[in-house]
PDB file of C-alpha atoms in Angstrom:
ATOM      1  CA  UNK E   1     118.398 -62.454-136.548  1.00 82.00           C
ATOM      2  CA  UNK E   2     118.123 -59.390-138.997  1.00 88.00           C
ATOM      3  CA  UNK E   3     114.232 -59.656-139.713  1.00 89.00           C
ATOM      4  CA  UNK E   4     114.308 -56.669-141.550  1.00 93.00           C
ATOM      5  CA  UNK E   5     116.047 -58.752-144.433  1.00 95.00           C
ATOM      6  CA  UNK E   6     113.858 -61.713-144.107  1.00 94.00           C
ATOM      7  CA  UNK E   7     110.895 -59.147-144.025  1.00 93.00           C
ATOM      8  CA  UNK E   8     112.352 -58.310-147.513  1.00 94.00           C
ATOM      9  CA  UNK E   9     112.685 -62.099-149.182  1.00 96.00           C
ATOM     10  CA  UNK E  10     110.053 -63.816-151.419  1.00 94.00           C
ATOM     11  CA  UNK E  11     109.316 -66.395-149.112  1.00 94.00           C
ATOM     12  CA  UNK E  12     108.021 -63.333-146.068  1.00 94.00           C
ATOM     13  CA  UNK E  13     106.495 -60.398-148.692  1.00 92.00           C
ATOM     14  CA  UNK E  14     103.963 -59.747-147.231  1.00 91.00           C
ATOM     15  CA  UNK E  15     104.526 -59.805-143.777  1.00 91.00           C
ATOM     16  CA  UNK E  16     105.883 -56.978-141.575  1.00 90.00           C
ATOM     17  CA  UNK E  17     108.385 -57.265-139.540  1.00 91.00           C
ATOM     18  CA  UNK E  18     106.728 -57.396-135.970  1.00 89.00           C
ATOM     19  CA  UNK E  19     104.003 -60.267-137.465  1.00 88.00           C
ATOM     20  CA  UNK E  20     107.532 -62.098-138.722  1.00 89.00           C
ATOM     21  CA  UNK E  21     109.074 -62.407-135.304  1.00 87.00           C
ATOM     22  CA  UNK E  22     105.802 -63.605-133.822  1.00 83.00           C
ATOM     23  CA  UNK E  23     105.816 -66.019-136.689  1.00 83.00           C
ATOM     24  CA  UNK E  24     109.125 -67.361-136.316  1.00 84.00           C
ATOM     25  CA  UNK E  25     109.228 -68.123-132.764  1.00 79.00           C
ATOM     26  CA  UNK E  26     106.404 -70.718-133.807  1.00 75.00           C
ATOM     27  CA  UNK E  27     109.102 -72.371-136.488  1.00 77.00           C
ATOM     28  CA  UNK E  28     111.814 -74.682-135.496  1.00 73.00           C
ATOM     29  CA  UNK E  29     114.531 -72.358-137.276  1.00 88.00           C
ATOM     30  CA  UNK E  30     118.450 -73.071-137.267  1.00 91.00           C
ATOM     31  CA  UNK E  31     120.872 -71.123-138.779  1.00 95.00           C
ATOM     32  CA  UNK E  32     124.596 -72.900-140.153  1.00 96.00           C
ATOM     33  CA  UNK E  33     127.485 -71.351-141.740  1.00 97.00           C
ATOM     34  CA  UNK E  34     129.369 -73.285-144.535  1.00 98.00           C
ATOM     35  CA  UNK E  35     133.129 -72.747-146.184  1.00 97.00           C
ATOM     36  CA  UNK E  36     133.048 -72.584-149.705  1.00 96.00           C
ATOM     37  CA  UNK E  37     133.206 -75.135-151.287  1.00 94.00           C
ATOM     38  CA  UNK E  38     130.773 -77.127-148.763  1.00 96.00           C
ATOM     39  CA  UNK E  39     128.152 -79.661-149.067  1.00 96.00           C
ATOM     40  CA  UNK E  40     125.032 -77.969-147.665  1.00 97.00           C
ATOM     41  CA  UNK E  41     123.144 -80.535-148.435  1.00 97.00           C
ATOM     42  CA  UNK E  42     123.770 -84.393-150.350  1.00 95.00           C
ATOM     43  CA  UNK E  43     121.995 -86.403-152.954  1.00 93.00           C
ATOM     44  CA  UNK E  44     120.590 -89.623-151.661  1.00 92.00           C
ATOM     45  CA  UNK E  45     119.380 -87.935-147.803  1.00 94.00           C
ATOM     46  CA  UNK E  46     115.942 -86.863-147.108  1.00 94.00           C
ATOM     47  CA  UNK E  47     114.946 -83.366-146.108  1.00 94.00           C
ATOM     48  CA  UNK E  48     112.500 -81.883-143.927  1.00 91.00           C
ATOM     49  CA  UNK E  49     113.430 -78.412-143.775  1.00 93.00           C
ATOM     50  CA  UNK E  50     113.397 -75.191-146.360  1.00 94.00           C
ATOM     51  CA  UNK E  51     116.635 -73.922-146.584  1.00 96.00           C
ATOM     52  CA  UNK E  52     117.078 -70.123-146.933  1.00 97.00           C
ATOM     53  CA  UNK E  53     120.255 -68.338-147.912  1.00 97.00           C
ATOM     54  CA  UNK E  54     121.190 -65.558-145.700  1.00 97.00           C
ATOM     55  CA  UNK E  55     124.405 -63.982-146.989  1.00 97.00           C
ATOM     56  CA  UNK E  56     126.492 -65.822-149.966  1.00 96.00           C
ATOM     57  CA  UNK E  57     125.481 -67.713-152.612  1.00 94.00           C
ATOM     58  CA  UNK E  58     125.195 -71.702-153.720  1.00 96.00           C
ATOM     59  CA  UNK E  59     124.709 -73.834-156.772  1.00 93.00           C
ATOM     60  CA  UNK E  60     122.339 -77.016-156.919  1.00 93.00           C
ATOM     61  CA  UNK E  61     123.745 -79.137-159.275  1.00 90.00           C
ATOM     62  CA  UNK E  62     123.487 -82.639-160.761  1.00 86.00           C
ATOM     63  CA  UNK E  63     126.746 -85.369-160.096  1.00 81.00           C
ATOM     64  CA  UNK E  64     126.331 -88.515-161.874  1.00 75.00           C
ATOM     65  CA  UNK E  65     128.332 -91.860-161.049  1.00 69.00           C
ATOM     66  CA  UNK E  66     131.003 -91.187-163.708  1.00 70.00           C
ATOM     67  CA  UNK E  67     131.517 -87.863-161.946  1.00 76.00           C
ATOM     68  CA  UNK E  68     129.563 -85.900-164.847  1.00 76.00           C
ATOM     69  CA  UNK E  69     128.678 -82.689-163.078  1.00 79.00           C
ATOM     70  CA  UNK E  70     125.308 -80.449-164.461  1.00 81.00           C
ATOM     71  CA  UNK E  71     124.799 -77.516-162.935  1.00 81.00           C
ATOM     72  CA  UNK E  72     120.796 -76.585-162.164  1.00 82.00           C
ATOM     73  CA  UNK E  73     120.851 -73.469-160.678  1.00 84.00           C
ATOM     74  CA  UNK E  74     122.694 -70.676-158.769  1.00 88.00           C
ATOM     75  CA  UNK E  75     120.993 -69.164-155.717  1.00 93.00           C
ATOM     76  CA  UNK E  76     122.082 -65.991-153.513  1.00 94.00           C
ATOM     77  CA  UNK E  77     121.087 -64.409-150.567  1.00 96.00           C
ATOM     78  CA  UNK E  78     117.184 -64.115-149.964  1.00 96.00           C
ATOM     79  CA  UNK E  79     116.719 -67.284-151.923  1.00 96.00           C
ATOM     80  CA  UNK E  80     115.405 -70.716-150.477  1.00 95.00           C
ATOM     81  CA  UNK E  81     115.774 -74.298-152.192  1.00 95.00           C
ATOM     82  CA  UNK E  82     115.317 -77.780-151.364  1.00 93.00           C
ATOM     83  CA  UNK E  83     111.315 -76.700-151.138  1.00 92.00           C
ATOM     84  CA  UNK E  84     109.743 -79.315-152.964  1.00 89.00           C
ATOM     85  CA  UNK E  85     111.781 -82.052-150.901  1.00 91.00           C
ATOM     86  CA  UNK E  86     110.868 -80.522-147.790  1.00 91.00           C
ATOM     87  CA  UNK E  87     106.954 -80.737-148.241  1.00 87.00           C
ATOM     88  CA  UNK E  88     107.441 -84.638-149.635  1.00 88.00           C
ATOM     89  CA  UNK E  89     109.820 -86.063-147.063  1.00 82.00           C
ATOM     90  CA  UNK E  90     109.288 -89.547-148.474  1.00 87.00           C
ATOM     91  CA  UNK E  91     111.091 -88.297-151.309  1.00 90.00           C
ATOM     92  CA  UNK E  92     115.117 -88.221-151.398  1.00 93.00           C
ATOM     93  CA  UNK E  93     117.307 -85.530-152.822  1.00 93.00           C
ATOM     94  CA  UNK E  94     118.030 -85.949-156.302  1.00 91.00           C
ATOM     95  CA  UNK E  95     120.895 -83.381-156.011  1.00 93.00           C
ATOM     96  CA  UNK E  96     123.627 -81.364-153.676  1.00 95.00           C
ATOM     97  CA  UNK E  97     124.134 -78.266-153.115  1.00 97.00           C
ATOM     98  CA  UNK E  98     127.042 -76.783-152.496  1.00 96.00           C
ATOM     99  CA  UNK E  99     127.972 -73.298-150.847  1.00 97.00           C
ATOM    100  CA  UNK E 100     129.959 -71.568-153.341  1.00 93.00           C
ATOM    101  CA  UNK E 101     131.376 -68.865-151.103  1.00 95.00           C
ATOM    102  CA  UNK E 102     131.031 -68.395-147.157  1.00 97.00           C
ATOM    103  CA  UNK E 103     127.063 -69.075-146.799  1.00 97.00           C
ATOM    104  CA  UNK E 104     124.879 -69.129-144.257  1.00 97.00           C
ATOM    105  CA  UNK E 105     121.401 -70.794-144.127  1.00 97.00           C
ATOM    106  CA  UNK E 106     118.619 -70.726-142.156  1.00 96.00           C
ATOM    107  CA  UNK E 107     116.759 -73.949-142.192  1.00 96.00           C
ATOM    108  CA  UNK E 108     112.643 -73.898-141.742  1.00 92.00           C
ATOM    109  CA  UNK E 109     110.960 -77.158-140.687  1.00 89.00           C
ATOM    110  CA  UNK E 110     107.979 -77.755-143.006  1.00 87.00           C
ATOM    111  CA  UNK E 111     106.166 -79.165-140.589  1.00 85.00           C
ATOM    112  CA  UNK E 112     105.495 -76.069-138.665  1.00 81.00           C
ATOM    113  CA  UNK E 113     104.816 -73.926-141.805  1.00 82.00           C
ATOM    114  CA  UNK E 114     102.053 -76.636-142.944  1.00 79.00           C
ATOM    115  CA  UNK E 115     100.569 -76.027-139.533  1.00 75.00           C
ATOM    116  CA  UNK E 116     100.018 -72.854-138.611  1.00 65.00           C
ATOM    117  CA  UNK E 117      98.899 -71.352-134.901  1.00 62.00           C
ATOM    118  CA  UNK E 118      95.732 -69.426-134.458  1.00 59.00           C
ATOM    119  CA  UNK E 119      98.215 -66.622-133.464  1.00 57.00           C
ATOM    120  CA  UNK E 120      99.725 -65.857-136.788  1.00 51.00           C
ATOM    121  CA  UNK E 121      96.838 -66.777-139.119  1.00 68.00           C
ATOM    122  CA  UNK E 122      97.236 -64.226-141.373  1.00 77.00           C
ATOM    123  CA  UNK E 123     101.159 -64.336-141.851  1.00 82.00           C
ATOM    124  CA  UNK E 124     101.226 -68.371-142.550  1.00 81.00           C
ATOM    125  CA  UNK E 125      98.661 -67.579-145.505  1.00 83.00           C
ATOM    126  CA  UNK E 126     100.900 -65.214-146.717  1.00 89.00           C
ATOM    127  CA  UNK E 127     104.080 -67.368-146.179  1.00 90.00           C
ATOM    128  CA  UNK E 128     102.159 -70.388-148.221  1.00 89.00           C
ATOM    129  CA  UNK E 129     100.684 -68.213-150.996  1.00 90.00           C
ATOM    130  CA  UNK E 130     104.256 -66.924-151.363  1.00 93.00           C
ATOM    131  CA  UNK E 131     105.851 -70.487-151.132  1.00 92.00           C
ATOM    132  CA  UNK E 132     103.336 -71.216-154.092  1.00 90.00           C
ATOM    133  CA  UNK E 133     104.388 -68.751-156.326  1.00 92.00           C
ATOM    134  CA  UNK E 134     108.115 -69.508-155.680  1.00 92.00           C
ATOM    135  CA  UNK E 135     107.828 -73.161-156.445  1.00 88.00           C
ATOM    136  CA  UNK E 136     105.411 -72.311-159.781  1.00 88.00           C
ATOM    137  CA  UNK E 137     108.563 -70.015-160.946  1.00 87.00           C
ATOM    138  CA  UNK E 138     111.474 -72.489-160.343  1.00 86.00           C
ATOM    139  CA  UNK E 139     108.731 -75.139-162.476  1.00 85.00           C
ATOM    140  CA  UNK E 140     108.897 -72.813-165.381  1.00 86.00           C
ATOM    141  CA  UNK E 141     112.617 -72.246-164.290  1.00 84.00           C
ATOM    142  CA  UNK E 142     113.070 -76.295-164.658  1.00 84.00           C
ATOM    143  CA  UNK E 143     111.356 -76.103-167.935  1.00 88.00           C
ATOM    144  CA  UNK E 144     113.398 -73.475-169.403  1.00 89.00           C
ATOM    145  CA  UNK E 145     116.262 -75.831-168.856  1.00 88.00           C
ATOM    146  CA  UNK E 146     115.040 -78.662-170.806  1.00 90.00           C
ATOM    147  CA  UNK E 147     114.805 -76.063-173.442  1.00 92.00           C
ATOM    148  CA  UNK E 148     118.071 -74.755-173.380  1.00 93.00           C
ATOM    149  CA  UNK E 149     119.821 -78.255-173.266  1.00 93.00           C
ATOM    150  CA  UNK E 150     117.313 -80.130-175.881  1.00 93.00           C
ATOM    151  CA  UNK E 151     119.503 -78.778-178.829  1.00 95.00           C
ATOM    152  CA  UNK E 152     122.365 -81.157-179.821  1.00 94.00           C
ATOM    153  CA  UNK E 153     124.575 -78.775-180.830  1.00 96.00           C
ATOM    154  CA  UNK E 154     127.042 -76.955-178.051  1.00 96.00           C
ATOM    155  CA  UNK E 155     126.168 -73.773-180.816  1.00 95.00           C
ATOM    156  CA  UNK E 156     122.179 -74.342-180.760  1.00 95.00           C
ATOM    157  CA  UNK E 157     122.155 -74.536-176.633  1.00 96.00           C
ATOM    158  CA  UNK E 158     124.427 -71.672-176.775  1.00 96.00           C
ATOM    159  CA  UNK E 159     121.990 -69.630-178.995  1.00 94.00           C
ATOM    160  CA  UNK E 160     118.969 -70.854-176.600  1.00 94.00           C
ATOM    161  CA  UNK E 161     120.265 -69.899-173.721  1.00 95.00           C
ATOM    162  CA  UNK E 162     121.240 -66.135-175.077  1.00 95.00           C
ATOM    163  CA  UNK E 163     118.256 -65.674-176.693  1.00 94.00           C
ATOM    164  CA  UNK E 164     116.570 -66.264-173.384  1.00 92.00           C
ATOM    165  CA  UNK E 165     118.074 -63.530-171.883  1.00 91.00           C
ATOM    166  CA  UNK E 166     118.279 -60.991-174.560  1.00 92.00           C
ATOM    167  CA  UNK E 167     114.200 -61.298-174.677  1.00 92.00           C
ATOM    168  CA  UNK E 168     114.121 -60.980-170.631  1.00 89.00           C
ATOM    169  CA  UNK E 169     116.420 -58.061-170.607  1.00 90.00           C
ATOM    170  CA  UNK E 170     114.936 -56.609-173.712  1.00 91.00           C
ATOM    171  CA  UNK E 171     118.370 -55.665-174.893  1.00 93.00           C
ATOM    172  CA  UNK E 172     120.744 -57.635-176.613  1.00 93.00           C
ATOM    173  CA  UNK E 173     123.644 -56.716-174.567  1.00 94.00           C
ATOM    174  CA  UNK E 174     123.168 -58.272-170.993  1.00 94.00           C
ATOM    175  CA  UNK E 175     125.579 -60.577-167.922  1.00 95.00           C
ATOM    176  CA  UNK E 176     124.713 -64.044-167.230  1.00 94.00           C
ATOM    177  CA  UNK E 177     124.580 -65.287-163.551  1.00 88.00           C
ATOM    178  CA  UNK E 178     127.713 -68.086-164.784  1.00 88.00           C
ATOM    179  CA  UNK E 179     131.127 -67.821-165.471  1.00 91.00           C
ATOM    180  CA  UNK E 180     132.488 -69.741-168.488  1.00 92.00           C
ATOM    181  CA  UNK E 181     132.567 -73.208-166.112  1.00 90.00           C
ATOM    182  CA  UNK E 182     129.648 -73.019-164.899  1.00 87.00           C
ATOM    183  CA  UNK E 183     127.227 -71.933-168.128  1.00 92.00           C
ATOM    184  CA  UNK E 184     129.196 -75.008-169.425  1.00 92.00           C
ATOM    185  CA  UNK E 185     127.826 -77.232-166.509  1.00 87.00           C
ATOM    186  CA  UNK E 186     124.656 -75.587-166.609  1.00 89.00           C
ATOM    187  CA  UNK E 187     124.719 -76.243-170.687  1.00 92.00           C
ATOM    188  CA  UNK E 188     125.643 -79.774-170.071  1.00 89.00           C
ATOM    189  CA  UNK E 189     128.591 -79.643-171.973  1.00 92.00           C
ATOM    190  CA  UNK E 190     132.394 -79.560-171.728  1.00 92.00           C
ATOM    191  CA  UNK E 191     134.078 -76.314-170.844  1.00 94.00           C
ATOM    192  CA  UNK E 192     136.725 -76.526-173.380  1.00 96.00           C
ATOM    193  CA  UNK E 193     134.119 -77.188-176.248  1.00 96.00           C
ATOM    194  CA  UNK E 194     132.434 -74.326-175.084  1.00 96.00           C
ATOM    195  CA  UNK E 195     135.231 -72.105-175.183  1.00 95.00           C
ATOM    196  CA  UNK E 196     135.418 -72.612-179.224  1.00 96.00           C
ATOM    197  CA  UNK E 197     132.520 -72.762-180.162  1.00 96.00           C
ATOM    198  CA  UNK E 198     132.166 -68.983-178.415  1.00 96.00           C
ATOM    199  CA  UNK E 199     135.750 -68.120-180.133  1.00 95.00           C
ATOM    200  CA  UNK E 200     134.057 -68.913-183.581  1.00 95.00           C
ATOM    201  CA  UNK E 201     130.936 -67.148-182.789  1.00 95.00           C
ATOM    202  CA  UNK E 202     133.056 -64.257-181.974  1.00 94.00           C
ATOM    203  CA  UNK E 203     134.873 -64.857-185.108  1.00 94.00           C
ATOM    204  CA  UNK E 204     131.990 -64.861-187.089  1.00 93.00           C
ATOM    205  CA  UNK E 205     130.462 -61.842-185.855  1.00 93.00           C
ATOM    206  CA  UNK E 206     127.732 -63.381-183.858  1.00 93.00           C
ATOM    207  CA  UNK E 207     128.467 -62.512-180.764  1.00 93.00           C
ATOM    208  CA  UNK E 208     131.094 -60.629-178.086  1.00 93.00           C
ATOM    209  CA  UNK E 209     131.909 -62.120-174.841  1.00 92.00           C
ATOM    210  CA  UNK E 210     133.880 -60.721-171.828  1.00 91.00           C
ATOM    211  CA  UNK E 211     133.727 -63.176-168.983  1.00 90.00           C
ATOM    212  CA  UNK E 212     130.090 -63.259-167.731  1.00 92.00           C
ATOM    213  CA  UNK E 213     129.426 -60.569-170.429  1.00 95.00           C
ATOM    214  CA  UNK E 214     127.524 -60.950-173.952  1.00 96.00           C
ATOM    215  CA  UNK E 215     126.358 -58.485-176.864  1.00 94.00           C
ATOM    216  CA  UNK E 216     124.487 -60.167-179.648  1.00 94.00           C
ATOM    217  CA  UNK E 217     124.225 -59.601-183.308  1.00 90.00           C
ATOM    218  CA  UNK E 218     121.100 -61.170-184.370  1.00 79.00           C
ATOM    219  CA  UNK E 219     121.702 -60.180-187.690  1.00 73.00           C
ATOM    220  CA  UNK E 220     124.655 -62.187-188.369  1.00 61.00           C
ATOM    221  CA  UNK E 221     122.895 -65.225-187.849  1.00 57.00           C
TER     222      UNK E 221
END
């Protein structure tokens, strides 16, 4: 297991890499390899276990009954997900997640993390005061979703969404994590749709758009 990488995740800042090792031979850790394309793991199951991404990268996303497909997020390597169902077991997954290249996970029972040894006292502090902080960002993650997809026009979710990033970047040329299928998903609306509404932004000076590529002209607004 490369603990130098974990040593350098979110979830382990903090801890060095000799205090890790000591840690994790207290967990009940797996690791699995998925295909792309995969189901890591499937609405409707229960989880118990914080899933980590090792190399790769995967989407959580949102399949209704009449096959609708919304895209929540897109997670690589260092990443973890499935948190929040982990610590309430009771609970069952609202959505899958799917490996969208060759992925590997390593999987961290909750139940050891929520009960630490006396030997590694200090590094499970650090582990939950990190797990915090992760969880409070994907919250405010959640919420700038809701904000992005509240507009009812494909154009005003479009323009939320940009906006976004232009103010995080501080520039108003930046990449988005999506390609065009996937900020649709994400957006909640159809690809196709999407495509023209961008053409006529372009058109109209708005905006320029190669692939996962933007430059805005705020001014043209």
């Amino acid at each position: 297991m490369n603990y130098q990488f974990l040593a350098n995740t979110r979830l382990f800042r903090g801890i060095s890499v000799d205090e890790l090792e000591k840690m994790l031979t207290c967990f009940s850790v797996q690791t699995r390899q998925y295909e792309k394309g995969s189901l890591i793991l499937r609405a409707g199951q229960t989880v118990s276990a914080i899933g980590l991404v090792l190399s790769g990268n995967i989407t959580i996303e949102n399949n209704d009954l009449w096959g609708n497909r919304t895209v929540m997020d897109r997670l690589g390597a260092g990443a973890i997900f499935a948190e929040s169902y982990a610590l309430t077991p009771e609970e069952i997954l609202m959505v899958d997640i799917v490996a969208n290249e060759p992925t590997e996970v390593l999987f961290l029972q909750t139940r050891a993390i929520l009960n630490p040894c006396q030997k590694s006292c200090y590094s499970h502090r650090a582990l939950l005061g990190n797990l915090l902080a992760i969880s409070s960002q994907k919250n405010l993650h959640m919420s700038r979703h809701i904000l992005h997809t509240s507009p009812k026009t494909i154009r005003g979710r479009l323009l939320s969404y940009l906006s976004f990033f232009a103010q995080k970047e501080g520039n108003y040329e930046f990449d988005i994590p999506f390609d065009r299928q996937q900020l649709a998903d994400y957006l909640g609306v159809d690809r196709s749709a999407l495509s023209n509404e961008l053409s006529k932004m372009q058109r109209e000076g708005i905006l320029s758009s190669k692939k996962n590529h933007f430059k805005l002209t705020p001014d043209c607004l």
